[in-house]
Structures are given as C-alpha cells and as structure tokens.
Amino acid sequence: MPVVPMKEILDRALADRYGVAAFNVVNDLSTEAVLAAATEEQAPVILQTSVKTVQMYGRSRLFAIVDAMMRTAGIPVTLHLDHCPDRAVITDCLAGGWNSVLFDAHELDVAENLRQTTEVVAEARRAGAHVEGEIEGIQGVEDDLGSDEAPAIQDLEVAIDFIKNSGVDCFAPAIGNSHGQYRRTPSLDARRVSDLVAATGVPMALHGGTGLSDEQFTDLIARGCAKVNISTALKESFMMSGLEHLRTAAERGKWDPPALFRHQRAAVLEMARRHIRLFGGSGRAW
Ligand code: 13P
C-alpha cells in the first residue's frame, strides 16, 4: 500500500486518535531515511516539502526523486506541499503529483481566504488531492516564510465556519505553537483543538512540532491533531550529524562521502523513528 490519499491517512488517524508524523524532507537522503524509519515501524507517514525545497530542485525533478522512493516504500505514504501562499505553485504541484497542499492564505482577510481556499479545494479535487487550510499564521520564520510576530487569533466560530464552508480536509490552528526551537516551554490552547474537532469532525495539523514535550504531543493527538509536523528536528539531525562526522574526518584526514551519508541517514532515521513511536504511529500501516 504505497501512495495513498492524504484524507485516508488522516481520517484513520483521527478515528483511532494517533498522530501521523509529517516530516519536511530536504533531499533524497532525508526522504529515504524517513521512509526507512516508517517502514521499520510499519507506520503511515507524510512527506512534506517546503516551497523553498520545490524551488531549489525544480518541481518535476523533486517529484521524480520522491515518487520513486514512495512507490517502493510498502507503507502508506503521501506527499504534501507545506505552507504555500502562491496559487501558481499550488497549481503546479497539484498538476505535478503532490497528493495534498497547505494553501496558506492567512495574510488575506478571512472572507477572501475562504473564497480562494474554496477554489483551491475544487482544484485539488479535480486532481484527486486534498487541502489543509489556515486562517492564522503560525509564529516563526521557516524556509523563508512566516513571521516572528505572534499571530492574531480569530474567534472560534470564525475558524469553525471557515473549516465547514471551505471544505478543507485538515486545518492548522494557531494554539501558541511556533516553528523552530521554542525558547521556553509554550503554553498551548489545547482546548481549541478539541473544540474545532468536535464542531467539524476535521483532523487538525499540529505545526511547530519540534521541541514540544511528550505530554503535549500525547494530549494534542488525543484531542485530534492527526497530522504532526516536524521540520526543525530533521534539519538539526541532518546538519549536526554531518558536522560531527566532518569534524572527525578533518581530524583523521579521511574524506569518504558514503561514510558521511551513512552517518546522516542513521541520525535522520533515529529522529524519525522516535517521533513516529511517540505519536502512536507504529504498527498502524495497512
Ligand atoms: P518545526 O520546524 O517546529 O518542527 O515545525 C514544522 C512545521 O510546522 C512545518 O510546517
């Protein structure tokens, strides 16, 4: 059961209250390592790409690399475009094989966001794909997008109306979470997750996963955060393991690229496995 629709992955996770880890992969090595962890754990997994990664590779080349690995993975996997405010990039990725997109129109007023998100949902449906929506920014700059300012929070009713009327398959609420490492333990509005799920039945996406405590993850997943985004932890494990290996290589004067790649793969795989287990995803593949 390799590539499956995002909605199927999330609806199953919401029903059984486990979290599916959504890792922001950055290249072939990190994609392969995440898939290897999910395969070892027999867990469904979401690969997501930032707009920056799409633009760095070029859409068709990135898809060819990721798709080849997804098709042979043997676990349920789906490819999602993370925060994208640009309709042209959304259209391009939907045409190019992404199974799901986050149309991030939080900078528009809610009425215009709703109008455009409804159009994106219709476009995605024609491509057999799904849509995550958001109306409040997630604090923190990631891959050149976002802001360090705390977002303005909309009334709960506004968020509920947006979810119901736009037809999104998943929603990213701002609950005090932020992208990047937390400087202090965040105080999260977990109740907002339960309220949104109770009112809409739609799974929530937990952004800013890196640095939350085990208890925070467990509580939010139990409340309906079926998609749990991890980006910074992947970048750190990839970069720090590389740095560690390169320091040793310099000391020894021994420069062997495959040894570097093995070291980075092991670090990313371990990071992915830890999160998959913590979110209750192990053994959930079908
Ligand atoms: P972190 O970088 O905090 O893991 O957040 C990831 C994320 O939410 C991607 O959209």
mmCIF file of C-alpha atoms and ligand atoms in Angstrom:
data_model
loop_
_atom_site.group_PDB
_atom_site.id
_atom_site.type_symbol
_atom_site.label_atom_id
_atom_site.label_comp_id
_atom_site.label_asym_id
_atom_site.label_seq_id
_atom_site.Cartn_x
_atom_site.Cartn_y
_atom_site.Cartn_z
ATOM 1 C CA MET A 1 0.000 0.000 0.000
ATOM 2 C CA PRO A 2 2.361 2.774 -1.080
ATOM 3 C CA VAL A 3 0.955 6.195 -2.112
ATOM 4 C CA VAL A 4 -2.468 6.855 -0.572
ATOM 5 C CA PRO A 5 -4.618 9.980 -0.388
ATOM 6 C CA MET A 6 -3.892 12.367 2.487
ATOM 7 C CA LYS A 7 -7.515 12.257 3.618
ATOM 8 C CA GLU A 8 -7.424 8.478 4.062
ATOM 9 C CA ILE A 9 -4.265 8.709 6.170
ATOM 10 C CA LEU A 10 -5.665 11.480 8.366
ATOM 11 C CA ASP A 11 -9.224 10.192 8.749
ATOM 12 C CA ARG A 12 -7.932 6.827 10.003
ATOM 13 C CA ALA A 13 -5.550 8.564 12.415
ATOM 14 C CA LEU A 14 -8.293 10.844 13.724
ATOM 15 C CA ALA A 15 -10.689 7.932 14.216
ATOM 16 C CA ASP A 16 -8.133 5.946 16.219
ATOM 17 C CA ARG A 17 -6.507 9.019 17.815
ATOM 18 C CA TYR A 18 -2.910 8.520 16.786
ATOM 19 C CA GLY A 19 -0.678 11.053 15.068
ATOM 20 C CA VAL A 20 0.903 10.706 11.646
ATOM 21 C CA ALA A 21 4.309 12.330 11.538
ATOM 22 C CA ALA A 22 4.728 14.777 8.656
ATOM 23 C CA PHE A 23 8.415 15.366 8.053
ATOM 24 C CA ASN A 24 9.741 18.243 5.958
ATOM 25 C CA VAL A 25 12.229 16.343 3.833
ATOM 26 C CA VAL A 26 15.038 18.331 2.237
ATOM 27 C CA ASN A 27 16.672 15.935 -0.238
ATOM 28 C CA ASP A 28 16.903 12.291 -1.353
ATOM 29 C CA LEU A 29 18.854 11.149 1.712
ATOM 30 C CA SER A 30 16.374 12.569 4.227
ATOM 31 C CA THR A 31 13.422 11.194 2.209
ATOM 32 C CA GLU A 32 14.924 7.712 2.143
ATOM 33 C CA ALA A 33 15.775 7.814 5.863
ATOM 34 C CA VAL A 34 12.242 8.891 6.852
ATOM 35 C CA LEU A 35 10.716 6.153 4.675
ATOM 36 C CA ALA A 36 13.106 3.589 6.149
ATOM 37 C CA ALA A 37 12.040 4.581 9.687
ATOM 38 C CA ALA A 38 8.344 4.387 8.772
ATOM 39 C CA THR A 39 8.881 1.007 7.110
ATOM 40 C CA GLU A 40 10.712 -0.379 10.149
ATOM 41 C CA GLU A 41 7.873 0.885 12.349
ATOM 42 C CA GLN A 42 5.158 -0.194 9.872
ATOM 43 C CA ALA A 43 3.685 3.284 10.224
ATOM 44 C CA PRO A 44 1.900 5.566 7.764
ATOM 45 C CA VAL A 45 3.924 8.698 7.110
ATOM 46 C CA ILE A 46 3.601 12.062 5.387
ATOM 47 C CA LEU A 47 6.455 13.505 3.365
ATOM 48 C CA GLN A 48 6.141 17.248 3.045
ATOM 49 C CA THR A 49 8.191 19.724 1.069
ATOM 50 C CA SER A 50 8.521 23.442 1.618
ATOM 51 C CA VAL A 51 8.143 25.800 -1.319
ATOM 52 C CA LYS A 52 11.862 26.526 -0.891
ATOM 53 C CA THR A 53 12.745 22.847 -1.475
ATOM 54 C CA VAL A 54 10.420 22.688 -4.503
ATOM 55 C CA GLN A 55 12.104 25.729 -5.970
ATOM 56 C CA MET A 56 15.611 24.531 -5.149
ATOM 57 C CA TYR A 57 15.166 21.232 -7.047
ATOM 58 C CA GLY A 58 12.565 22.271 -9.599
ATOM 59 C CA ARG A 59 9.129 20.717 -9.211
ATOM 60 C CA SER A 60 9.450 17.851 -11.677
ATOM 61 C CA ARG A 61 12.918 16.764 -10.568
ATOM 62 C CA LEU A 62 11.907 16.789 -6.871
ATOM 63 C CA PHE A 63 8.764 14.801 -7.648
ATOM 64 C CA ALA A 64 10.713 12.215 -9.656
ATOM 65 C CA ILE A 65 13.110 11.646 -6.740
ATOM 66 C CA VAL A 66 10.451 11.432 -4.030
ATOM 67 C CA ASP A 67 7.932 9.489 -6.108
ATOM 68 C CA ALA A 68 10.422 6.753 -6.979
ATOM 69 C CA MET A 69 11.055 6.166 -3.262
ATOM 70 C CA MET A 70 7.386 6.435 -2.228
ATOM 71 C CA ARG A 71 6.263 3.846 -4.768
ATOM 72 C CA THR A 72 8.547 1.164 -3.384
ATOM 73 C CA ALA A 73 8.079 2.035 0.293
ATOM 74 C CA GLY A 74 5.474 -0.609 1.156
ATOM 75 C CA ILE A 75 3.772 1.577 3.778
ATOM 76 C CA PRO A 76 1.010 4.168 3.331
ATOM 77 C CA VAL A 77 2.680 7.432 2.365
ATOM 78 C CA THR A 78 1.540 10.704 0.862
ATOM 79 C CA LEU A 79 3.256 13.828 -0.472
ATOM 80 C CA HIS A 80 2.175 17.217 0.843
ATOM 81 C CA LEU A 81 3.187 20.784 -0.014
ATOM 82 C CA ASP A 82 3.776 22.735 3.210
ATOM 83 C CA HIS A 83 2.843 26.443 3.682
ATOM 84 C CA CYS A 84 2.244 27.862 0.229
ATOM 85 C CA PRO A 85 0.728 31.295 -0.249
ATOM 86 C CA ASP A 86 1.316 31.238 -4.020
ATOM 87 C CA ARG A 87 -1.566 29.905 -6.127
ATOM 88 C CA ALA A 88 0.714 29.304 -9.112
ATOM 89 C CA VAL A 89 2.971 26.995 -7.064
ATOM 90 C CA ILE A 90 -0.119 25.202 -5.700
ATOM 91 C CA THR A 91 -1.426 24.640 -9.241
ATOM 92 C CA ASP A 92 1.976 23.464 -10.412
ATOM 93 C CA CYS A 93 2.402 20.955 -7.563
ATOM 94 C CA LEU A 94 -1.158 19.630 -7.923
ATOM 95 C CA ALA A 95 -0.521 19.097 -11.631
ATOM 96 C CA GLY A 96 2.842 17.568 -10.806
ATOM 97 C CA GLY A 97 1.643 14.797 -8.487
ATOM 98 C CA TRP A 98 1.525 16.190 -4.920
ATOM 99 C CA ASN A 99 -1.333 14.494 -3.034
ATOM 100 C CA SER A 100 -2.069 17.417 -0.755
ATOM 101 C CA VAL A 101 -1.296 21.130 -0.297
ATOM 102 C CA LEU A 102 -1.411 23.671 2.518
ATOM 103 C CA PHE A 103 -2.837 26.830 0.968
ATOM 104 C CA ASP A 104 -1.508 29.364 3.454
ATOM 105 C CA ALA A 105 -3.613 32.463 2.877
ATOM 106 C CA HIS A 106 -3.573 33.704 6.460
ATOM 107 C CA GLU A 107 -2.344 37.098 5.310
ATOM 108 C CA LEU A 108 -5.633 37.653 3.480
ATOM 109 C CA ASP A 109 -8.742 38.645 5.407
ATOM 110 C CA VAL A 110 -10.821 35.610 6.336
ATOM 111 C CA ALA A 111 -13.536 36.238 3.700
ATOM 112 C CA GLU A 112 -11.011 36.426 0.861
ATOM 113 C CA ASN A 113 -9.046 33.500 2.338
ATOM 114 C CA LEU A 114 -12.283 31.463 2.340
ATOM 115 C CA ARG A 115 -13.103 32.450 -1.250
ATOM 116 C CA GLN A 116 -9.670 31.426 -2.507
ATOM 117 C CA THR A 117 -9.362 28.298 -0.337
ATOM 118 C CA THR A 118 -12.710 27.104 -1.731
ATOM 119 C CA GLU A 119 -11.231 27.473 -5.229
ATOM 120 C CA VAL A 120 -8.093 25.569 -4.191
ATOM 121 C CA VAL A 121 -10.236 22.763 -2.731
ATOM 122 C CA ALA A 122 -12.125 22.477 -6.052
ATOM 123 C CA GLU A 123 -8.847 22.469 -7.976
ATOM 124 C CA ALA A 124 -7.381 19.817 -5.672
ATOM 125 C CA ARG A 125 -10.449 17.609 -6.017
ATOM 126 C CA ARG A 126 -10.063 17.652 -9.808
ATOM 127 C CA ALA A 127 -6.515 16.352 -9.278
ATOM 128 C CA GLY A 128 -7.658 13.766 -6.696
ATOM 129 C CA ALA A 129 -5.783 15.696 -3.995
ATOM 130 C CA HIS A 130 -6.555 17.213 -0.591
ATOM 131 C CA VAL A 131 -6.148 20.564 1.140
ATOM 132 C CA GLU A 132 -5.008 21.863 4.517
ATOM 133 C CA GLY A 133 -6.141 25.383 5.368
ATOM 134 C CA GLU A 134 -5.200 28.073 7.870
ATOM 135 C CA ILE A 135 -6.507 31.471 8.852
ATOM 136 C CA GLU A 136 -3.933 32.468 11.485
ATOM 137 C CA GLY A 137 -0.210 32.497 10.838
ATOM 138 C CA ILE A 138 1.988 30.055 12.734
ATOM 139 C CA GLN A 139 4.618 32.078 14.564
ATOM 140 C CA GLY A 140 8.238 31.772 13.411
ATOM 141 C CA VAL A 141 10.052 32.021 10.074
ATOM 142 C CA GLU A 142 10.635 28.692 8.331
ATOM 143 C CA ASP A 143 12.231 28.216 4.928
ATOM 144 C CA ASP A 144 11.916 31.965 4.317
ATOM 145 C CA LEU A 145 8.167 32.088 5.033
ATOM 146 C CA GLY A 146 6.314 33.391 8.090
ATOM 147 C CA SER A 147 6.878 35.961 10.816
ATOM 148 C CA ASP A 148 8.271 36.071 14.347
ATOM 149 C CA GLU A 149 5.252 38.123 15.456
ATOM 150 C CA ALA A 150 2.567 36.284 17.445
ATOM 151 C CA PRO A 151 -0.455 35.865 15.119
ATOM 152 C CA ALA A 152 -3.835 37.484 15.669
ATOM 153 C CA ILE A 153 -6.220 34.739 16.815
ATOM 154 C CA GLN A 154 -9.671 34.565 15.224
ATOM 155 C CA ASP A 155 -12.813 33.750 17.168
ATOM 156 C CA LEU A 156 -13.514 30.023 17.420
ATOM 157 C CA GLU A 157 -16.749 30.476 15.426
ATOM 158 C CA VAL A 158 -14.816 32.124 12.592
ATOM 159 C CA ALA A 159 -12.463 29.139 12.413
ATOM 160 C CA ILE A 160 -15.380 26.666 12.519
ATOM 161 C CA ASP A 161 -17.208 28.498 9.711
ATOM 162 C CA PHE A 162 -14.020 28.565 7.641
ATOM 163 C CA ILE A 163 -13.463 24.826 8.015
ATOM 164 C CA LYS A 164 -17.081 23.941 7.232
ATOM 165 C CA ASN A 165 -17.528 26.331 4.309
ATOM 166 C CA SER A 166 -14.161 25.880 2.617
ATOM 167 C CA GLY A 167 -14.327 22.071 2.572
ATOM 168 C CA VAL A 168 -10.701 21.702 3.713
ATOM 169 C CA ASP A 169 -9.624 18.193 4.700
ATOM 170 C CA CYS A 170 -7.338 19.329 7.500
ATOM 171 C CA PHE A 171 -6.893 22.597 9.404
ATOM 172 C CA ALA A 172 -3.852 24.220 11.040
ATOM 173 C CA PRO A 173 -4.938 26.172 14.134
ATOM 174 C CA ALA A 174 -2.681 28.657 15.920
ATOM 175 C CA ILE A 175 -2.644 27.499 19.545
ATOM 176 C CA GLY A 176 0.528 29.153 20.851
ATOM 177 C CA ASN A 177 2.729 26.825 18.772
ATOM 178 C CA SER A 178 5.575 28.126 16.631
ATOM 179 C CA HIS A 179 8.059 26.965 14.024
ATOM 180 C CA GLY A 180 11.688 26.419 15.078
ATOM 181 C CA GLN A 181 13.019 25.638 18.547
ATOM 182 C CA TYR A 182 10.973 27.059 21.440
ATOM 183 C CA ARG A 183 12.868 29.492 23.645
ATOM 184 C CA ARG A 184 10.647 28.481 26.565
ATOM 185 C CA THR A 185 8.003 25.797 27.025
ATOM 186 C CA PRO A 186 4.956 27.098 25.174
ATOM 187 C CA SER A 187 1.607 27.334 26.852
ATOM 188 C CA LEU A 188 -0.783 25.828 24.315
ATOM 189 C CA ASP A 189 -4.508 26.320 23.830
ATOM 190 C CA ALA A 190 -5.218 22.590 23.578
ATOM 191 C CA ARG A 191 -8.932 23.180 24.152
ATOM 192 C CA ARG A 192 -9.134 24.937 20.764
ATOM 193 C CA VAL A 193 -8.130 21.662 19.091
ATOM 194 C CA SER A 194 -10.882 19.677 20.882
ATOM 195 C CA ASP A 195 -13.457 22.382 20.148
ATOM 196 C CA LEU A 196 -12.599 22.551 16.434
ATOM 197 C CA VAL A 197 -12.620 18.764 16.036
ATOM 198 C CA ALA A 198 -15.903 18.415 17.972
ATOM 199 C CA ALA A 199 -17.581 21.068 15.828
ATOM 200 C CA THR A 200 -16.261 19.964 12.425
ATOM 201 C CA GLY A 201 -15.002 16.363 12.564
ATOM 202 C CA VAL A 202 -11.988 17.557 10.566
ATOM 203 C CA PRO A 203 -8.473 16.464 11.614
ATOM 204 C CA MET A 204 -6.106 19.159 12.855
ATOM 205 C CA ALA A 205 -2.479 19.687 11.804
ATOM 206 C CA LEU A 206 -0.090 20.437 14.647
ATOM 207 C CA HIS A 207 2.584 22.806 13.387
ATOM 208 C CA GLY A 208 5.779 23.623 15.232
ATOM 209 C CA GLY A 209 6.284 20.082 16.482
ATOM 210 C CA THR A 210 9.978 20.371 17.246
ATOM 211 C CA GLY A 211 10.575 20.923 20.957
ATOM 212 C CA LEU A 212 7.097 20.134 22.313
ATOM 213 C CA SER A 213 7.078 17.812 25.307
ATOM 214 C CA ASP A 214 5.965 14.174 25.088
ATOM 215 C CA GLU A 215 2.920 15.101 27.214
ATOM 216 C CA GLN A 216 1.969 17.969 24.906
ATOM 217 C CA PHE A 217 2.164 15.701 21.849
ATOM 218 C CA THR A 218 0.128 12.972 23.520
ATOM 219 C CA ASP A 219 -2.563 15.368 24.714
ATOM 220 C CA LEU A 220 -2.900 17.199 21.377
ATOM 221 C CA ILE A 221 -3.013 13.958 19.384
ATOM 222 C CA ALA A 222 -5.739 12.613 21.705
ATOM 223 C CA ARG A 223 -7.699 15.822 21.012
ATOM 224 C CA GLY A 224 -7.489 15.373 17.231
ATOM 225 C CA CYS A 225 -4.120 16.552 15.907
ATOM 226 C CA ALA A 226 -3.839 13.707 13.399
ATOM 227 C CA LYS A 227 -1.001 15.351 11.418
ATOM 228 C CA VAL A 228 2.083 16.352 13.378
ATOM 229 C CA ASN A 229 4.651 18.479 11.544
ATOM 230 C CA ILE A 230 8.360 18.061 12.184
ATOM 231 C CA SER A 231 10.877 20.171 10.297
ATOM 232 C CA THR A 232 13.497 21.713 12.596
ATOM 233 C CA ALA A 233 14.328 18.372 14.250
ATOM 234 C CA LEU A 234 15.024 16.850 10.827
ATOM 235 C CA LYS A 235 17.215 19.765 9.788
ATOM 236 C CA GLU A 236 19.120 19.601 13.070
ATOM 237 C CA SER A 237 19.701 15.856 12.962
ATOM 238 C CA PHE A 238 20.823 16.091 9.324
ATOM 239 C CA MET A 239 23.153 19.052 9.857
ATOM 240 C CA MET A 240 24.529 18.174 13.288
ATOM 241 C CA SER A 241 25.333 14.580 12.346
ATOM 242 C CA GLY A 242 27.073 15.940 9.261
ATOM 243 C CA LEU A 243 29.077 18.391 11.334
ATOM 244 C CA GLU A 244 30.065 15.699 13.798
ATOM 245 C CA HIS A 245 31.221 13.394 11.006
ATOM 246 C CA LEU A 246 33.108 16.148 9.178
ATOM 247 C CA ARG A 247 34.970 17.161 12.340
ATOM 248 C CA THR A 248 36.192 13.580 12.731
ATOM 249 C CA ALA A 249 37.021 13.380 9.019
ATOM 250 C CA ALA A 250 39.111 16.549 9.322
ATOM 251 C CA GLU A 251 40.961 15.242 12.380
ATOM 252 C CA ARG A 252 41.751 11.966 10.593
ATOM 253 C CA GLY A 253 42.314 13.494 7.162
ATOM 254 C CA LYS A 254 39.927 10.889 5.765
ATOM 255 C CA TRP A 255 37.283 12.103 3.321
ATOM 256 C CA ASP A 256 34.765 9.416 2.402
ATOM 257 C CA PRO A 257 31.379 10.787 1.207
ATOM 258 C CA PRO A 258 29.441 7.499 1.630
ATOM 259 C CA ALA A 259 30.551 7.378 5.283
ATOM 260 C CA LEU A 260 29.149 10.897 5.759
ATOM 261 C CA PHE A 261 25.876 9.895 4.103
ATOM 262 C CA ARG A 262 25.564 6.749 6.280
ATOM 263 C CA HIS A 263 26.084 8.837 9.416
ATOM 264 C CA GLN A 264 23.452 11.400 8.402
ATOM 265 C CA ARG A 265 20.983 8.704 7.327
ATOM 266 C CA ALA A 266 21.287 6.969 10.706
ATOM 267 C CA ALA A 267 20.665 10.251 12.556
ATOM 268 C CA VAL A 268 17.614 11.214 10.486
ATOM 269 C CA LEU A 269 16.222 7.668 10.712
ATOM 270 C CA GLU A 270 16.553 7.666 14.505
ATOM 271 C CA MET A 271 14.914 11.110 14.781
ATOM 272 C CA ALA A 272 12.012 9.931 12.597
ATOM 273 C CA ARG A 273 11.605 6.649 14.495
ATOM 274 C CA ARG A 274 11.476 8.480 17.848
ATOM 275 C CA HIS A 275 8.667 10.757 16.661
ATOM 276 C CA ILE A 276 6.683 8.002 14.916
ATOM 277 C CA ARG A 277 6.731 5.898 18.115
ATOM 278 C CA LEU A 278 5.866 8.842 20.322
ATOM 279 C CA PHE A 279 2.873 9.767 18.140
ATOM 280 C CA GLY A 280 1.489 6.213 18.303
ATOM 281 C CA GLY A 281 2.012 5.558 14.592
ATOM 282 C CA SER A 282 3.917 2.257 14.935
ATOM 283 C CA GLY A 283 2.080 -0.793 13.604
ATOM 284 C CA ARG A 284 -0.683 1.339 12.034
ATOM 285 C CA ALA A 285 0.236 0.631 8.398
ATOM 286 C CA TRP A 286 -2.468 -1.154 6.414
HETATM 287 P P1 13P B 1 9.099 22.714 13.395
HETATM 288 O O1 13P B 1 10.130 23.342 12.494
HETATM 289 O O2 13P B 1 8.968 23.428 14.684
HETATM 290 O O3 13P B 1 9.338 21.257 13.546
HETATM 291 O O4 13P B 1 7.678 22.904 12.669
HETATM 292 C C1 13P B 1 7.429 22.243 11.478
HETATM 293 C C2 13P B 1 6.210 22.747 10.807
HETATM 294 O O5 13P B 1 5.236 23.076 11.436
HETATM 295 C C3 13P B 1 6.225 22.783 9.334
HETATM 296 O O6 13P B 1 5.102 23.444 8.805
#
